[in-house]
mmCIF file of the N, C-alpha and C atoms, coordinates in Angstrom:
data_MODEL
# 
_entry.id   MODEL 
# 
loop_
_atom_site.group_PDB 
_atom_site.id 
_atom_site.type_symbol 
_atom_site.label_atom_id 
_atom_site.label_alt_id 
_atom_site.label_comp_id 
_atom_site.label_asym_id 
_atom_site.label_entity_id 
_atom_site.label_seq_id 
_atom_site.pdbx_PDB_ins_code 
_atom_site.Cartn_x 
_atom_site.Cartn_y 
_atom_site.Cartn_z 
_atom_site.occupancy 
_atom_site.B_iso_or_equiv 
_atom_site.pdbx_formal_charge 
_atom_site.auth_seq_id 
_atom_site.auth_comp_id 
_atom_site.auth_asym_id 
_atom_site.auth_atom_id 
_atom_site.pdbx_PDB_model_num 
ATOM 1   N N  . VAL A 1 1  ? 0.697   -0.716  -0.302 1.00 0.00 ? 1  VAL A N  1 
ATOM 2   C CA . VAL A 1 1  ? -0.171  0.049   -0.054 1.00 0.00 ? 1  VAL A CA 1 
ATOM 3   C C  . VAL A 1 1  ? 0.709   1.189   -0.179 1.00 0.00 ? 1  VAL A C  1 
ATOM 4   N N  . MET A 1 2  ? 0.434   2.564   -0.748 1.00 0.00 ? 2  MET A N  1 
ATOM 5   C CA . MET A 1 2  ? 1.615   3.266   -1.121 1.00 0.00 ? 2  MET A CA 1 
ATOM 6   C C  . MET A 1 2  ? 1.506   4.208   -0.168 1.00 0.00 ? 2  MET A C  1 
ATOM 7   N N  . ASN A 1 3  ? 0.512   3.847   0.935  1.00 0.00 ? 3  ASN A N  1 
ATOM 8   C CA . ASN A 1 3  ? 0.581   5.006   2.349  1.00 0.00 ? 3  ASN A CA 1 
ATOM 9   C C  . ASN A 1 3  ? 1.433   4.562   3.492  1.00 0.00 ? 3  ASN A C  1 
ATOM 10  N N  . GLN A 1 4  ? 1.746   3.355   3.151  1.00 0.00 ? 4  GLN A N  1 
ATOM 11  C CA . GLN A 1 4  ? 3.037   3.411   4.113  1.00 0.00 ? 4  GLN A CA 1 
ATOM 12  C C  . GLN A 1 4  ? 4.096   4.033   3.996  1.00 0.00 ? 4  GLN A C  1 
ATOM 13  N N  . VAL A 1 5  ? 4.782   5.011   5.035  1.00 0.00 ? 5  VAL A N  1 
ATOM 14  C CA . VAL A 1 5  ? 6.062   5.049   5.422  1.00 0.00 ? 5  VAL A CA 1 
ATOM 15  C C  . VAL A 1 5  ? 6.970   4.050   5.263  1.00 0.00 ? 5  VAL A C  1 
ATOM 16  N N  . PRO A 1 6  ? 7.917   4.176   4.240  1.00 0.00 ? 6  PRO A N  1 
ATOM 17  C CA . PRO A 1 6  ? 8.947   3.023   4.324  1.00 0.00 ? 6  PRO A CA 1 
ATOM 18  C C  . PRO A 1 6  ? 10.227  3.241   5.096  1.00 0.00 ? 6  PRO A C  1 
ATOM 19  N N  . LEU A 1 7  ? 10.914  2.467   6.199  1.00 0.00 ? 7  LEU A N  1 
ATOM 20  C CA . LEU A 1 7  ? 11.457  2.337   6.779  1.00 0.00 ? 7  LEU A CA 1 
ATOM 21  C C  . LEU A 1 7  ? 12.987  2.514   6.335  1.00 0.00 ? 7  LEU A C  1 
ATOM 22  N N  . THR A 1 8  ? 13.407  2.910   6.923  1.00 0.00 ? 8  THR A N  1 
ATOM 23  C CA . THR A 1 8  ? 15.569  2.976   6.611  1.00 0.00 ? 8  THR A CA 1 
ATOM 24  C C  . THR A 1 8  ? 15.600  1.479   6.958  1.00 0.00 ? 8  THR A C  1 
ATOM 25  N N  . VAL A 1 9  ? 17.053  1.451   6.568  1.00 0.00 ? 9  VAL A N  1 
ATOM 26  C CA . VAL A 1 9  ? 17.837  0.081   6.460  1.00 0.00 ? 9  VAL A CA 1 
ATOM 27  C C  . VAL A 1 9  ? 18.057  -0.193  8.228  1.00 0.00 ? 9  VAL A C  1 
ATOM 28  N N  . ARG A 1 10 ? 18.318  1.254   8.799  1.00 0.00 ? 10 ARG A N  1 
ATOM 29  C CA . ARG A 1 10 ? 18.711  1.062   10.282 1.00 0.00 ? 10 ARG A CA 1 
ATOM 30  C C  . ARG A 1 10 ? 17.168  0.740   11.312 1.00 0.00 ? 10 ARG A C  1 
ATOM 31  N N  . GLU A 1 11 ? 16.082  1.366   10.569 1.00 0.00 ? 11 GLU A N  1 
ATOM 32  C CA . GLU A 1 11 ? 15.040  1.631   11.297 1.00 0.00 ? 11 GLU A CA 1 
ATOM 33  C C  . GLU A 1 11 ? 14.313  -0.485  11.129 1.00 0.00 ? 11 GLU A C  1 
ATOM 34  N N  . ALA A 1 12 ? 14.338  -0.804  9.891  1.00 0.00 ? 12 ALA A N  1 
ATOM 35  C CA . ALA A 1 12 ? 14.286  -2.301  9.526  1.00 0.00 ? 12 ALA A CA 1 
ATOM 36  C C  . ALA A 1 12 ? 15.125  -3.235  10.400 1.00 0.00 ? 12 ALA A C  1 
ATOM 37  N N  . ALA A 1 13 ? 16.655  -2.774  10.693 1.00 0.00 ? 13 ALA A N  1 
ATOM 38  C CA . ALA A 1 13 ? 17.422  -3.019  11.627 1.00 0.00 ? 13 ALA A CA 1 
ATOM 39  C C  . ALA A 1 13 ? 16.864  -3.583  13.164 1.00 0.00 ? 13 ALA A C  1 
ATOM 40  N N  . THR A 1 14 ? 16.117  -2.360  13.242 1.00 0.00 ? 14 THR A N  1 
ATOM 41  C CA . THR A 1 14 ? 15.959  -2.420  14.967 1.00 0.00 ? 14 THR A CA 1 
ATOM 42  C C  . THR A 1 14 ? 14.561  -3.315  15.051 1.00 0.00 ? 14 THR A C  1 
ATOM 43  N N  . ARG A 1 15 ? 13.712  -3.236  14.134 1.00 0.00 ? 15 ARG A N  1 
ATOM 44  C CA . ARG A 1 15 ? 12.670  -4.045  14.150 1.00 0.00 ? 15 ARG A CA 1 
ATOM 45  C C  . ARG A 1 15 ? 12.535  -5.074  14.313 1.00 0.00 ? 15 ARG A C  1 
ATOM 46  N N  . LEU A 1 16 ? 14.237  -5.593  13.482 1.00 0.00 ? 16 LEU A N  1 
ATOM 47  C CA . LEU A 1 16 ? 13.960  -7.251  13.033 1.00 0.00 ? 16 LEU A CA 1 
ATOM 48  C C  . LEU A 1 16 ? 15.247  -7.650  14.274 1.00 0.00 ? 16 LEU A C  1 
ATOM 49  N N  . CYS A 1 17 ? 15.450  -6.664  14.803 1.00 0.00 ? 17 CYS A N  1 
ATOM 50  C CA . CYS A 1 17 ? 16.474  -7.464  15.850 1.00 0.00 ? 17 CYS A CA 1 
ATOM 51  C C  . CYS A 1 17 ? 17.900  -8.024  15.424 1.00 0.00 ? 17 CYS A C  1 
ATOM 52  N N  . LEU A 1 18 ? 18.241  -7.078  13.897 1.00 0.00 ? 18 LEU A N  1 
ATOM 53  C CA . LEU A 1 18 ? 19.456  -7.603  13.432 1.00 0.00 ? 18 LEU A CA 1 
ATOM 54  C C  . LEU A 1 18 ? 20.274  -6.094  13.275 1.00 0.00 ? 18 LEU A C  1 
ATOM 55  N N  . SER A 1 19 ? 21.692  -6.347  12.759 1.00 0.00 ? 19 SER A N  1 
ATOM 56  C CA . SER A 1 19 ? 22.303  -4.969  12.628 1.00 0.00 ? 19 SER A CA 1 
ATOM 57  C C  . SER A 1 19 ? 21.728  -4.684  11.129 1.00 0.00 ? 19 SER A C  1 
ATOM 58  N N  . ALA A 1 20 ? 22.280  -3.406  10.895 1.00 0.00 ? 20 ALA A N  1 
ATOM 59  C CA . ALA A 1 20 ? 22.211  -2.625  9.645  1.00 0.00 ? 20 ALA A CA 1 
ATOM 60  C C  . ALA A 1 20 ? 23.242  -3.836  8.474  1.00 0.00 ? 20 ALA A C  1 
ATOM 61  N N  . ALA A 1 21 ? 23.963  -4.231  8.505  1.00 0.00 ? 21 ALA A N  1 
ATOM 62  C CA . ALA A 1 21 ? 24.931  -5.354  7.496  1.00 0.00 ? 21 ALA A CA 1 
ATOM 63  C C  . ALA A 1 21 ? 24.232  -6.384  7.479  1.00 0.00 ? 21 ALA A C  1 
ATOM 64  N N  . SER A 1 22 ? 23.232  -6.732  8.742  1.00 0.00 ? 22 SER A N  1 
ATOM 65  C CA . SER A 1 22 ? 22.229  -7.712  8.090  1.00 0.00 ? 22 SER A CA 1 
ATOM 66  C C  . SER A 1 22 ? 21.221  -7.521  7.162  1.00 0.00 ? 22 SER A C  1 
ATOM 67  N N  . VAL A 1 23 ? 20.336  -6.604  7.445  1.00 0.00 ? 23 VAL A N  1 
ATOM 68  C CA . VAL A 1 23 ? 19.781  -5.910  6.755  1.00 0.00 ? 23 VAL A CA 1 
ATOM 69  C C  . VAL A 1 23 ? 20.171  -5.651  5.211  1.00 0.00 ? 23 VAL A C  1 
ATOM 70  N N  . TYR A 1 24 ? 21.065  -4.978  4.928  1.00 0.00 ? 24 TYR A N  1 
ATOM 71  C CA . TYR A 1 24 ? 21.666  -5.205  3.656  1.00 0.00 ? 24 TYR A CA 1 
ATOM 72  C C  . TYR A 1 24 ? 21.725  -6.359  2.702  1.00 0.00 ? 24 TYR A C  1 
ATOM 73  N N  . ALA A 1 25 ? 22.307  -7.211  3.568  1.00 0.00 ? 25 ALA A N  1 
ATOM 74  C CA . ALA A 1 25 ? 22.651  -8.780  3.220  1.00 0.00 ? 25 ALA A CA 1 
ATOM 75  C C  . ALA A 1 25 ? 21.494  -9.184  3.067  1.00 0.00 ? 25 ALA A C  1 
ATOM 76  N N  . LEU A 1 26 ? 20.646  -9.064  3.681  1.00 0.00 ? 26 LEU A N  1 
ATOM 77  C CA . LEU A 1 26 ? 19.101  -9.868  3.465  1.00 0.00 ? 26 LEU A CA 1 
ATOM 78  C C  . LEU A 1 26 ? 18.790  -8.967  1.924  1.00 0.00 ? 26 LEU A C  1 
ATOM 79  N N  . CYS A 1 27 ? 18.935  -7.998  2.311  1.00 0.00 ? 27 CYS A N  1 
ATOM 80  C CA . CYS A 1 27 ? 18.464  -7.162  0.914  1.00 0.00 ? 27 CYS A CA 1 
ATOM 81  C C  . CYS A 1 27 ? 19.193  -7.224  -0.374 1.00 0.00 ? 27 CYS A C  1 
ATOM 82  N N  . ALA A 1 28 ? 20.678  -7.616  -0.182 1.00 0.00 ? 28 ALA A N  1 
ATOM 83  C CA . ALA A 1 28 ? 21.345  -8.601  -1.635 1.00 0.00 ? 28 ALA A CA 1 
ATOM 84  C C  . ALA A 1 28 ? 21.140  -9.686  -1.753 1.00 0.00 ? 28 ALA A C  1 
ATOM 85  N N  . ALA A 1 29 ? 20.762  -10.345 -0.902 1.00 0.00 ? 29 ALA A N  1 
ATOM 86  C CA . ALA A 1 29 ? 20.147  -11.822 -0.942 1.00 0.00 ? 29 ALA A CA 1 
ATOM 87  C C  . ALA A 1 29 ? 18.740  -11.549 -1.808 1.00 0.00 ? 29 ALA A C  1 
ATOM 88  N N  . ARG A 1 30 ? 17.850  -10.745 -1.971 1.00 0.00 ? 30 ARG A N  1 
ATOM 89  C CA . ARG A 1 30 ? 16.618  -10.784 -2.391 1.00 0.00 ? 30 ARG A CA 1 
ATOM 90  C C  . ARG A 1 30 ? 15.640  -11.418 -1.258 1.00 0.00 ? 30 ARG A C  1 
ATOM 91  N N  . LYS A 1 31 ? 16.266  -11.312 -0.147 1.00 0.00 ? 31 LYS A N  1 
ATOM 92  C CA . LYS A 1 31 ? 15.283  -12.153 1.130  1.00 0.00 ? 31 LYS A CA 1 
ATOM 93  C C  . LYS A 1 31 ? 14.260  -11.164 2.005  1.00 0.00 ? 31 LYS A C  1 
ATOM 94  N N  . LEU A 1 32 ? 14.423  -9.652  1.614  1.00 0.00 ? 32 LEU A N  1 
ATOM 95  C CA . LEU A 1 32 ? 13.719  -9.001  2.064  1.00 0.00 ? 32 LEU A CA 1 
ATOM 96  C C  . LEU A 1 32 ? 13.474  -7.635  0.849  1.00 0.00 ? 32 LEU A C  1 
ATOM 97  N N  . ARG A 1 33 ? 11.660  -7.792  0.687  1.00 0.00 ? 33 ARG A N  1 
ATOM 98  C CA . ARG A 1 33 ? 11.568  -6.649  -0.348 1.00 0.00 ? 33 ARG A CA 1 
ATOM 99  C C  . ARG A 1 33 ? 12.137  -5.210  0.206  1.00 0.00 ? 33 ARG A C  1 
ATOM 100 N N  . HIS A 1 34 ? 12.458  -4.942  -1.072 1.00 0.00 ? 34 HIS A N  1 
ATOM 101 C CA . HIS A 1 34 ? 12.999  -3.155  -0.658 1.00 0.00 ? 34 HIS A CA 1 
ATOM 102 C C  . HIS A 1 34 ? 13.084  -2.810  -2.180 1.00 0.00 ? 34 HIS A C  1 
ATOM 103 N N  . ARG A 1 35 ? 13.151  -1.476  -2.216 1.00 0.00 ? 35 ARG A N  1 
ATOM 104 C CA . ARG A 1 35 ? 13.116  -0.537  -2.863 1.00 0.00 ? 35 ARG A CA 1 
ATOM 105 C C  . ARG A 1 35 ? 14.172  0.655   -2.859 1.00 0.00 ? 35 ARG A C  1 
ATOM 106 N N  . ARG A 1 36 ? 14.435  0.927   -3.923 1.00 0.00 ? 36 ARG A N  1 
ATOM 107 C CA . ARG A 1 36 ? 16.184  2.015   -4.168 1.00 0.00 ? 36 ARG A CA 1 
ATOM 108 C C  . ARG A 1 36 ? 15.483  3.040   -4.703 1.00 0.00 ? 36 ARG A C  1 
ATOM 109 N N  . VAL A 1 37 ? 15.261  4.215   -3.853 1.00 0.00 ? 37 VAL A N  1 
ATOM 110 C CA . VAL A 1 37 ? 15.053  5.586   -4.564 1.00 0.00 ? 37 VAL A CA 1 
ATOM 111 C C  . VAL A 1 37 ? 16.112  6.561   -4.599 1.00 0.00 ? 37 VAL A C  1 
ATOM 112 N N  . GLY A 1 38 ? 16.333  7.305   -5.343 1.00 0.00 ? 38 GLY A N  1 
ATOM 113 C CA . GLY A 1 38 ? 17.763  8.548   -5.509 1.00 0.00 ? 38 GLY A CA 1 
ATOM 114 C C  . GLY A 1 38 ? 18.330  8.350   -6.668 1.00 0.00 ? 38 GLY A C  1 
ATOM 115 N N  . VAL A 1 39 ? 19.228  8.550   -6.476 1.00 0.00 ? 39 VAL A N  1 
ATOM 116 C CA . VAL A 1 39 ? 20.164  8.539   -8.007 1.00 0.00 ? 39 VAL A CA 1 
ATOM 117 C C  . VAL A 1 39 ? 21.737  7.402   -7.614 1.00 0.00 ? 39 VAL A C  1 
ATOM 118 N N  . GLY A 1 40 ? 21.907  7.482   -8.537 1.00 0.00 ? 40 GLY A N  1 
ATOM 119 C CA . GLY A 1 40 ? 23.297  5.693   -8.408 1.00 0.00 ? 40 GLY A CA 1 
ATOM 120 C C  . GLY A 1 40 ? 22.454  4.877   -7.927 1.00 0.00 ? 40 GLY A C  1 
ATOM 121 N N  . ARG A 1 41 ? 23.227  4.245   -7.285 1.00 0.00 ? 41 ARG A N  1 
ATOM 122 C CA . ARG A 1 41 ? 22.297  2.561   -6.671 1.00 0.00 ? 41 ARG A CA 1 
ATOM 123 C C  . ARG A 1 41 ? 21.335  3.167   -5.853 1.00 0.00 ? 41 ARG A C  1 
ATOM 124 N N  . GLY A 1 42 ? 21.415  4.526   -5.417 1.00 0.00 ? 42 GLY A N  1 
ATOM 125 C CA . GLY A 1 42 ? 19.799  4.848   -4.741 1.00 0.00 ? 42 GLY A CA 1 
ATOM 126 C C  . GLY A 1 42 ? 20.350  4.160   -3.212 1.00 0.00 ? 42 GLY A C  1 
ATOM 127 N N  . LYS A 1 43 ? 19.283  5.022   -1.920 1.00 0.00 ? 43 LYS A N  1 
ATOM 128 C CA . LYS A 1 43 ? 19.018  4.926   -0.902 1.00 0.00 ? 43 LYS A CA 1 
ATOM 129 C C  . LYS A 1 43 ? 18.083  3.596   -0.953 1.00 0.00 ? 43 LYS A C  1 
ATOM 130 N N  . ILE A 1 44 ? 18.558  1.961   0.067  1.00 0.00 ? 44 ILE A N  1 
ATOM 131 C CA . ILE A 1 44 ? 17.482  1.467   0.146  1.00 0.00 ? 44 ILE A CA 1 
ATOM 132 C C  . ILE A 1 44 ? 16.339  1.447   1.239  1.00 0.00 ? 44 ILE A C  1 
ATOM 133 N N  . VAL A 1 45 ? 15.433  1.744   1.171  1.00 0.00 ? 45 VAL A N  1 
ATOM 134 C CA . VAL A 1 45 ? 14.014  1.504   1.566  1.00 0.00 ? 45 VAL A CA 1 
ATOM 135 C C  . VAL A 1 45 ? 13.075  0.650   1.530  1.00 0.00 ? 45 VAL A C  1 
ATOM 136 N N  . ILE A 1 46 ? 12.554  0.190   2.967  1.00 0.00 ? 46 ILE A N  1 
ATOM 137 C CA . ILE A 1 46 ? 11.706  -1.187  3.306  1.00 0.00 ? 46 ILE A CA 1 
ATOM 138 C C  . ILE A 1 46 ? 10.435  -0.787  3.681  1.00 0.00 ? 46 ILE A C  1 
ATOM 139 N N  . PRO A 1 47 ? 9.281   -1.142  2.666  1.00 0.00 ? 47 PRO A N  1 
ATOM 140 C CA . PRO A 1 47 ? 7.824   -1.239  3.493  1.00 0.00 ? 47 PRO A CA 1 
ATOM 141 C C  . PRO A 1 47 ? 7.483   -1.857  4.822  1.00 0.00 ? 47 PRO A C  1 
ATOM 142 N N  . PRO A 1 48 ? 7.120   -1.189  5.382  1.00 0.00 ? 48 PRO A N  1 
ATOM 143 C CA . PRO A 1 48 ? 6.727   -1.708  7.075  1.00 0.00 ? 48 PRO A CA 1 
ATOM 144 C C  . PRO A 1 48 ? 6.118   -3.543  6.608  1.00 0.00 ? 48 PRO A C  1 
ATOM 145 N N  . ASP A 1 49 ? 5.242   -3.707  5.708  1.00 0.00 ? 49 ASP A N  1 
ATOM 146 C CA . ASP A 1 49 ? 5.031   -4.913  5.617  1.00 0.00 ? 49 ASP A CA 1 
ATOM 147 C C  . ASP A 1 49 ? 5.983   -6.248  4.848  1.00 0.00 ? 49 ASP A C  1 
ATOM 148 N N  . ALA A 1 50 ? 6.892   -5.315  4.534  1.00 0.00 ? 50 ALA A N  1 
ATOM 149 C CA . ALA A 1 50 ? 8.038   -6.187  3.915  1.00 0.00 ? 50 ALA A CA 1 
ATOM 150 C C  . ALA A 1 50 ? 8.672   -6.963  4.934  1.00 0.00 ? 50 ALA A C  1 
ATOM 151 N N  . ILE A 1 51 ? 8.918   -6.326  6.533  1.00 0.00 ? 51 ILE A N  1 
ATOM 152 C CA . ILE A 1 51 ? 9.610   -6.955  7.867  1.00 0.00 ? 51 ILE A CA 1 
ATOM 153 C C  . ILE A 1 51 ? 8.608   -8.258  7.965  1.00 0.00 ? 51 ILE A C  1 
ATOM 154 N N  . ASP A 1 52 ? 6.899   -8.005  8.111  1.00 0.00 ? 52 ASP A N  1 
ATOM 155 C CA . ASP A 1 52 ? 6.116   -9.165  8.751  1.00 0.00 ? 52 ASP A CA 1 
ATOM 156 C C  . ASP A 1 52 ? 5.902   -9.971  7.518  1.00 0.00 ? 52 ASP A C  1 
ATOM 157 N N  . GLU A 1 53 ? 6.044   -9.453  6.065  1.00 0.00 ? 53 GLU A N  1 
ATOM 158 C CA . GLU A 1 53 ? 6.262   -10.715 5.238  1.00 0.00 ? 53 GLU A CA 1 
ATOM 159 C C  . GLU A 1 53 ? 8.009   -11.947 5.416  1.00 0.00 ? 53 GLU A C  1 
ATOM 160 N N  . TYR A 1 54 ? 8.581   -11.256 5.894  1.00 0.00 ? 54 TYR A N  1 
ATOM 161 C CA . TYR A 1 54 ? 9.978   -11.884 5.997  1.00 0.00 ? 54 TYR A CA 1 
ATOM 162 C C  . TYR A 1 54 ? 10.199  -12.431 7.354  1.00 0.00 ? 54 TYR A C  1 
ATOM 163 N N  . LEU A 1 55 ? 9.298   -12.235 8.354  1.00 0.00 ? 55 LEU A N  1 
ATOM 164 C CA . LEU A 1 55 ? 8.940   -12.640 9.661  1.00 0.00 ? 55 LEU A CA 1 
ATOM 165 C C  . LEU A 1 55 ? 8.126   -14.194 9.428  1.00 0.00 ? 55 LEU A C  1 
ATOM 166 N N  . ALA A 1 56 ? 7.265   -14.189 8.662  1.00 0.00 ? 56 ALA A N  1 
ATOM 167 C CA . ALA A 1 56 ? 6.203   -14.961 8.121  1.00 0.00 ? 56 ALA A CA 1 
ATOM 168 C C  . ALA A 1 56 ? 6.966   -15.987 7.710  1.00 0.00 ? 56 ALA A C  1 
ATOM 169 N N  . ARG A 1 57 ? 7.755   -15.564 6.292  1.00 0.00 ? 57 ARG A N  1 
ATOM 170 C CA . ARG A 1 57 ? 8.848   -16.685 5.608  1.00 0.00 ? 57 ARG A CA 1 
ATOM 171 C C  . ARG A 1 57 ? 9.903   -17.422 6.491  1.00 0.00 ? 57 ARG A C  1 
ATOM 172 N N  . SER A 1 58 ? 10.578  -16.675 7.397  1.00 0.00 ? 58 SER A N  1 
ATOM 173 C CA . SER A 1 58 ? 11.226  -17.209 7.791  1.00 0.00 ? 58 SER A CA 1 
ATOM 174 C C  . SER A 1 58 ? 11.111  -18.280 9.625  1.00 0.00 ? 58 SER A C  1 
ATOM 175 N N  . THR A 1 59 ? 9.816   -18.260 9.563  1.00 0.00 ? 59 THR A N  1 
ATOM 176 C CA . THR A 1 59 ? 9.386   -18.647 10.989 1.00 0.00 ? 59 THR A CA 1 
ATOM 177 C C  . THR A 1 59 ? 9.742   -20.090 10.394 1.00 0.00 ? 59 THR A C  1 
ATOM 178 N N  . VAL A 1 60 ? 9.896   -20.587 11.490 1.00 0.00 ? 60 VAL A N  1 
ATOM 179 C CA . VAL A 1 60 ? 10.398  -22.448 11.959 1.00 0.00 ? 60 VAL A CA 1 
ATOM 180 C C  . VAL A 1 60 ? 9.299   -23.196 12.635 1.00 0.00 ? 60 VAL A C  1 
ATOM 181 N N  . ASP A 1 61 ? 8.571   -23.799 12.177 1.00 0.00 ? 61 ASP A N  1 
ATOM 182 C CA . ASP A 1 61 ? 7.596   -24.753 13.351 1.00 0.00 ? 61 ASP A CA 1 
ATOM 183 C C  . ASP A 1 61 ? 8.122   -25.574 14.052 1.00 0.00 ? 61 ASP A C  1 
ATOM 184 N N  . SER A 1 62 ? 7.656   -25.650 15.213 1.00 0.00 ? 62 SER A N  1 
ATOM 185 C CA . SER A 1 62 ? 8.412   -26.508 16.026 1.00 0.00 ? 62 SER A CA 1 
ATOM 186 C C  . SER A 1 62 ? 8.191   -28.137 15.856 1.00 0.00 ? 62 SER A C  1 
ATOM 187 N N  . MET A 1 63 ? 9.293   -28.830 16.013 1.00 0.00 ? 63 MET A N  1 
ATOM 188 C CA . MET A 1 63 ? 9.439   -30.109 15.939 1.00 0.00 ? 63 MET A CA 1 
ATOM 189 C C  . MET A 1 63 ? 8.542   -31.016 16.900 1.00 0.00 ? 63 MET A C  1 
ATOM 190 N N  . GLU A 1 64 ? 8.000   -30.192 18.441 1.00 0.00 ? 64 GLU A N  1 
ATOM 191 C CA . GLU A 1 64 ? 7.519   -30.961 19.092 1.00 0.00 ? 64 GLU A CA 1 
ATOM 192 C C  . GLU A 1 64 ? 6.194   -31.214 18.898 1.00 0.00 ? 64 GLU A C  1 
ATOM 193 N N  . ALA A 1 65 ? 5.735   -32.419 18.918 1.00 0.00 ? 65 ALA A N  1 
ATOM 194 C CA . ALA A 1 65 ? 4.455   -33.027 18.658 1.00 0.00 ? 65 ALA A CA 1 
ATOM 195 C C  . ALA A 1 65 ? 2.811   -32.151 19.542 1.00 0.00 ? 65 ALA A C  1 
ATOM 196 N N  . ALA A 1 66 ? 2.141   -31.725 18.541 1.00 0.00 ? 66 ALA A N  1 
ATOM 197 C CA . ALA A 1 66 ? 1.057   -31.466 19.144 1.00 0.00 ? 66 ALA A CA 1 
ATOM 198 C C  . ALA A 1 66 ? 0.589   -32.319 20.365 1.00 0.00 ? 66 ALA A C  1 
ATOM 199 N N  . PRO A 1 67 ? 0.046   -31.499 21.778 1.00 0.00 ? 67 PRO A N  1 
ATOM 200 C CA . PRO A 1 67 ? -1.020  -32.396 22.336 1.00 0.00 ? 67 PRO A CA 1 
ATOM 201 C C  . PRO A 1 67 ? -2.107  -33.815 21.523 1.00 0.00 ? 67 PRO A C  1 
ATOM 202 N N  . ARG A 1 68 ? -1.991  -34.528 22.092 1.00 0.00 ? 68 ARG A N  1 
ATOM 203 C CA . ARG A 1 68 ? -3.182  -35.796 21.215 1.00 0.00 ? 68 ARG A CA 1 
ATOM 204 C C  . ARG A 1 68 ? -4.217  -35.663 22.656 1.00 0.00 ? 68 ARG A C  1 
ATOM 205 N N  . ALA A 1 69 ? -5.551  -35.729 21.760 1.00 0.00 ? 69 ALA A N  1 
ATOM 206 C CA . ALA A 1 69 ? -6.548  -36.189 23.110 1.00 0.00 ? 69 ALA A CA 1 
ATOM 207 C C  . ALA A 1 69 ? -6.440  -37.323 23.656 1.00 0.00 ? 69 ALA A C  1 
ATOM 208 N N  . ALA A 1 70 ? -6.828  -38.135 24.723 1.00 0.00 ? 70 ALA A N  1 
ATOM 209 C CA . ALA A 1 70 ? -6.661  -39.174 25.128 1.00 0.00 ? 70 ALA A CA 1 
ATOM 210 C C  . ALA A 1 70 ? -7.354  -40.388 24.349 1.00 0.00 ? 70 ALA A C  1 
ATOM 211 N N  . ASP A 1 71 ? -6.605  -41.639 24.289 1.00 0.00 ? 71 ASP A N  1 
ATOM 212 C CA . ASP A 1 71 ? -7.356  -42.331 23.552 1.00 0.00 ? 71 ASP A CA 1 
ATOM 213 C C  . ASP A 1 71 ? -8.665  -43.106 23.892 1.00 0.00 ? 71 ASP A C  1 
ATOM 214 N N  . SER A 1 72 ? -9.542  -43.208 23.788 1.00 0.00 ? 72 SER A N  1 
ATOM 215 C CA . SER A 1 72 ? -10.541 -44.485 24.454 1.00 0.00 ? 72 SER A CA 1 
ATOM 216 C C  . SER A 1 72 ? -10.759 -45.198 23.969 1.00 0.00 ? 72 SER A C  1 
# 
C-alpha cells in the first residue's frame, strides 16, 4: 500500500533485532523486499509490511508433537 511510510535500513534492523549490515545482506540476497530511491545505486527503503512478510517466511515450526486427545 502506498500510504505506508518506508523504513530506513537502520529502522528495519531495529524492528528485526539485527544489525544494519544484516539487513543490507538480506536485501542483497533478495530475501527482504525493498526499493532503491534516488540517484546512482540509490538509498534502500523497506516497506513496513515487508518486515512482516520476511518474519512469516522465516518462521520455523516446532518439531514438538501437538498434544493429542486421550485415546478411548
